Tab-separated table of C-alpha atoms in Angstrom:
chain	number	residue	atom	x	y	z
T	361	UNK	CA	108.476	176.939	-20.056
T	362	UNK	CA	105.615	175.008	-18.532
T	363	UNK	CA	103.243	177.757	-19.690
T	364	UNK	CA	104.488	177.452	-23.280
T	365	UNK	CA	104.091	173.675	-23.238
T	366	UNK	CA	100.600	173.940	-21.740
T	367	UNK	CA	99.565	176.580	-24.296
T	368	UNK	CA	100.793	174.377	-27.187
T	369	UNK	CA	98.995	171.313	-25.836
T	370	UNK	CA	95.706	173.074	-25.064
T	371	UNK	CA	95.807	175.088	-28.301
T	372	UNK	CA	96.309	171.918	-30.340
T	373	UNK	CA	93.528	170.079	-28.557
T	374	UNK	CA	91.138	173.027	-29.008
T	375	UNK	CA	92.050	173.283	-32.704
T	376	UNK	CA	91.325	169.577	-33.156
T	377	UNK	CA	87.981	169.806	-31.349
T	378	UNK	CA	86.860	172.937	-33.184
T	379	UNK	CA	87.887	171.586	-36.589
T	380	UNK	CA	86.164	168.238	-36.002
T	381	UNK	CA	82.969	169.606	-34.466
T	382	UNK	CA	82.564	172.922	-36.276
T	383	UNK	CA	84.887	172.561	-39.302
T	384	UNK	CA	82.269	172.236	-42.044
T	385	UNK	CA	80.002	174.846	-40.517
T	386	UNK	CA	82.818	177.388	-40.117
T	387	UNK	CA	84.054	176.699	-43.640
T	388	UNK	CA	80.634	177.481	-45.090
T	389	UNK	CA	80.041	180.482	-42.834
T	390	UNK	CA	83.357	182.126	-43.658
T	391	UNK	CA	83.223	181.157	-47.360
T	392	UNK	CA	86.860	181.695	-48.249
T	393	UNK	CA	87.647	184.519	-45.811
T	394	UNK	CA	90.654	182.611	-44.497
T	395	UNK	CA	91.894	181.316	-47.859
T	396	UNK	CA	95.022	183.465	-47.527
T	397	UNK	CA	96.116	181.075	-44.753
T	398	UNK	CA	96.275	178.105	-47.126
T	399	UNK	CA	99.749	176.963	-47.807
T	400	UNK	CA	100.575	176.333	-51.428
T	401	UNK	CA	103.644	174.215	-51.107
T	402	UNK	CA	104.750	170.839	-49.906
T	403	UNK	CA	101.862	168.881	-48.451
T	404	UNK	CA	103.901	168.145	-45.321
T	405	UNK	CA	102.948	171.670	-44.201
T	406	UNK	CA	99.240	170.842	-43.975
T	407	UNK	CA	97.552	172.300	-40.872
T	408	UNK	CA	96.932	168.759	-39.590
T	409	UNK	CA	100.676	168.095	-39.597
T	410	UNK	CA	101.744	171.458	-38.174
T	411	UNK	CA	99.144	171.591	-35.414
T	412	UNK	CA	99.788	167.925	-34.624
T	413	UNK	CA	103.493	168.719	-34.188
T	414	UNK	CA	102.753	171.718	-31.956
T	415	UNK	CA	100.405	169.618	-29.817
T	416	UNK	CA	102.981	166.838	-29.519
T	417	UNK	CA	105.637	169.439	-28.587
T	418	UNK	CA	103.451	170.715	-25.759
T	419	UNK	CA	102.595	167.275	-24.451
T	420	UNK	CA	106.165	165.968	-24.654
T	421	UNK	CA	107.518	169.117	-22.999
T	422	UNK	CA	105.055	168.826	-20.113
T	423	UNK	CA	105.815	165.145	-19.558
T	424	UNK	CA	109.585	165.622	-19.748
T	425	UNK	CA	109.456	168.607	-17.395
T	426	UNK	CA	107.328	166.699	-14.895
T	427	UNK	CA	109.102	163.316	-14.955
T	428	UNK	CA	112.736	164.006	-15.862
T	429	UNK	CA	115.482	165.883	-14.122
T	430	UNK	CA	116.843	167.373	-17.325
T	431	UNK	CA	117.562	171.061	-17.874
T	432	UNK	CA	115.081	173.454	-19.508
T	433	UNK	CA	116.895	173.664	-22.855
T	434	UNK	CA	117.520	169.928	-23.055
T	435	UNK	CA	113.822	169.299	-22.435
T	436	UNK	CA	112.877	171.860	-25.107
T	437	UNK	CA	115.256	170.236	-27.604
T	438	UNK	CA	113.999	166.714	-26.891
T	439	UNK	CA	110.357	167.892	-27.056
T	440	UNK	CA	111.119	169.571	-30.396
T	441	UNK	CA	112.690	166.374	-31.779
T	442	UNK	CA	109.701	164.326	-30.566
T	443	UNK	CA	107.344	166.877	-32.177
T	444	UNK	CA	109.184	166.674	-35.516
T	445	UNK	CA	109.078	162.864	-35.484
T	446	UNK	CA	105.394	162.971	-34.467
T	447	UNK	CA	104.501	165.478	-37.206
T	448	UNK	CA	106.279	163.336	-39.804
T	449	UNK	CA	104.403	160.280	-38.510
T	450	UNK	CA	101.074	162.152	-38.753
T	451	UNK	CA	101.948	163.151	-42.309
T	452	UNK	CA	102.913	159.671	-43.507
T	453	UNK	CA	100.284	157.738	-41.534
T	454	UNK	CA	97.296	160.045	-42.050
T	455	UNK	CA	97.708	163.039	-44.395
T	456	UNK	CA	99.509	161.295	-47.277
T	457	UNK	CA	97.151	158.270	-47.403
T	458	UNK	CA	94.148	160.628	-47.330
T	459	UNK	CA	95.561	162.615	-50.261
T	460	UNK	CA	96.040	159.404	-52.219
T	461	UNK	CA	92.560	158.134	-51.420
T	462	UNK	CA	90.731	161.043	-52.995
T	463	UNK	CA	88.499	159.661	-55.700
T	464	UNK	CA	86.451	161.403	-58.270
T	465	UNK	CA	83.288	160.107	-59.884
T	466	UNK	CA	83.865	162.374	-62.846
T	467	UNK	CA	84.411	160.748	-66.229
T	468	UNK	CA	84.510	161.732	-69.838
T	469	UNK	CA	82.332	159.972	-72.341
T	470	UNK	CA	85.456	159.222	-74.387
T	471	UNK	CA	86.899	157.263	-71.468
T	472	UNK	CA	84.043	154.737	-71.759
T	473	UNK	CA	85.593	153.135	-74.870
T	474	UNK	CA	86.491	149.545	-74.011
T	475	UNK	CA	84.036	149.385	-71.103
T	476	UNK	CA	81.435	146.689	-70.671
T	477	UNK	CA	77.808	147.501	-70.210
T	478	UNK	CA	74.300	146.090	-70.249
T	479	UNK	CA	71.599	147.060	-72.709
T	480	UNK	CA	68.622	148.500	-70.831
T	481	UNK	CA	66.708	149.773	-73.890
T	482	UNK	CA	67.004	147.462	-76.917
T	483	UNK	CA	69.168	148.814	-79.722
T	484	UNK	CA	67.742	148.448	-83.271
T	485	UNK	CA	70.091	147.918	-86.221
T	486	UNK	CA	69.532	151.517	-87.358
T	487	UNK	CA	68.707	153.625	-84.358
T	488	UNK	CA	69.475	154.205	-80.740
T	489	UNK	CA	68.949	152.424	-77.459
T	490	UNK	CA	70.419	152.802	-74.017
T	491	UNK	CA	73.171	151.026	-72.102
T	492	UNK	CA	74.146	150.970	-68.444
T	493	UNK	CA	77.918	151.230	-67.958
T	494	UNK	CA	79.752	150.899	-64.624
T	495	UNK	CA	81.994	153.902	-63.984
T	496	UNK	CA	84.127	153.896	-60.833
T	497	UNK	CA	81.832	153.290	-57.885
T	498	UNK	CA	78.660	154.163	-59.805
T	499	UNK	CA	76.793	153.573	-63.040
T	500	UNK	CA	75.869	155.780	-65.955
T	501	UNK	CA	73.138	155.432	-68.586
T	502	UNK	CA	74.219	156.432	-72.073
T	503	UNK	CA	72.670	156.573	-75.536
T	504	UNK	CA	74.023	153.746	-77.668
T	505	UNK	CA	73.935	152.513	-81.248
T	506	UNK	CA	74.963	149.178	-82.727
T	507	UNK	CA	78.517	149.219	-84.069
T	508	UNK	CA	77.853	146.094	-86.202
T	509	UNK	CA	74.495	147.416	-87.482
T	510	UNK	CA	72.748	144.407	-85.873
T	511	UNK	CA	69.892	144.642	-83.364
T	512	UNK	CA	70.895	144.056	-79.745
T	513	UNK	CA	68.200	142.882	-77.294
T	514	UNK	CA	67.665	144.288	-73.809
T	515	UNK	CA	69.727	142.594	-71.110
T	516	UNK	CA	72.573	141.771	-73.516
T	517	UNK	CA	76.132	142.368	-72.346
T	518	UNK	CA	77.956	144.743	-74.687
T	519	UNK	CA	81.369	146.303	-75.074
T	520	UNK	CA	81.835	149.937	-76.067
T	521	UNK	CA	83.815	149.889	-79.319
T	522	UNK	CA	83.746	153.578	-80.205
T	523	UNK	CA	82.407	156.904	-78.967
T	524	UNK	CA	81.346	159.561	-81.481
T	525	UNK	CA	79.320	162.712	-80.953
T	526	UNK	CA	78.111	161.650	-77.506
T	527	UNK	CA	76.892	158.219	-78.664
T	528	UNK	CA	78.413	154.922	-77.567
T	529	UNK	CA	78.804	152.477	-80.436
T	530	UNK	CA	78.564	149.030	-78.889
T	531	UNK	CA	78.909	145.460	-79.994
T	532	UNK	CA	77.290	142.479	-78.301
T	533	UNK	CA	79.754	140.519	-76.225
T	534	UNK	CA	79.475	136.825	-76.928
T	535	UNK	CA	80.671	135.049	-73.784
T	536	UNK	CA	80.155	131.463	-74.999
T	537	UNK	CA	83.474	129.728	-75.539
């Protein structure tokens, strides 16, 4: 059994090293060749979780075999239980938070309604200017027209009232109370 435990431990460590050091390079070089290995199912079966469990199984089995006087099958069962608990811990402490932290900078122009922005090119009463609107972690410049049909000077703070045909219709935000 020591050989099985050692193979699991070394295999897991090698997988971790290869995926950290060469992961991006291999992904680009193989360009989808190994896509059939992806698991479409519960995210608990991510490779990080499975390989983490196998590595923990190998390490726990080696330690229990070396430092306990338990029988072979009892050690295998305890190592398996430790691996399951470890894989679940890896999932909830690493994989799940990483899934939830994925952010996209994509936006639709329609989603800008209600946003605040700053005029960077003055907007005449009948015509177009440009506004800078904060979107997520970045900014976007958009064509804008005056919703109230009044000129809006550069540097003014505005609110997007409506979006039609790719144009933001803005109104100057009067912050004096």
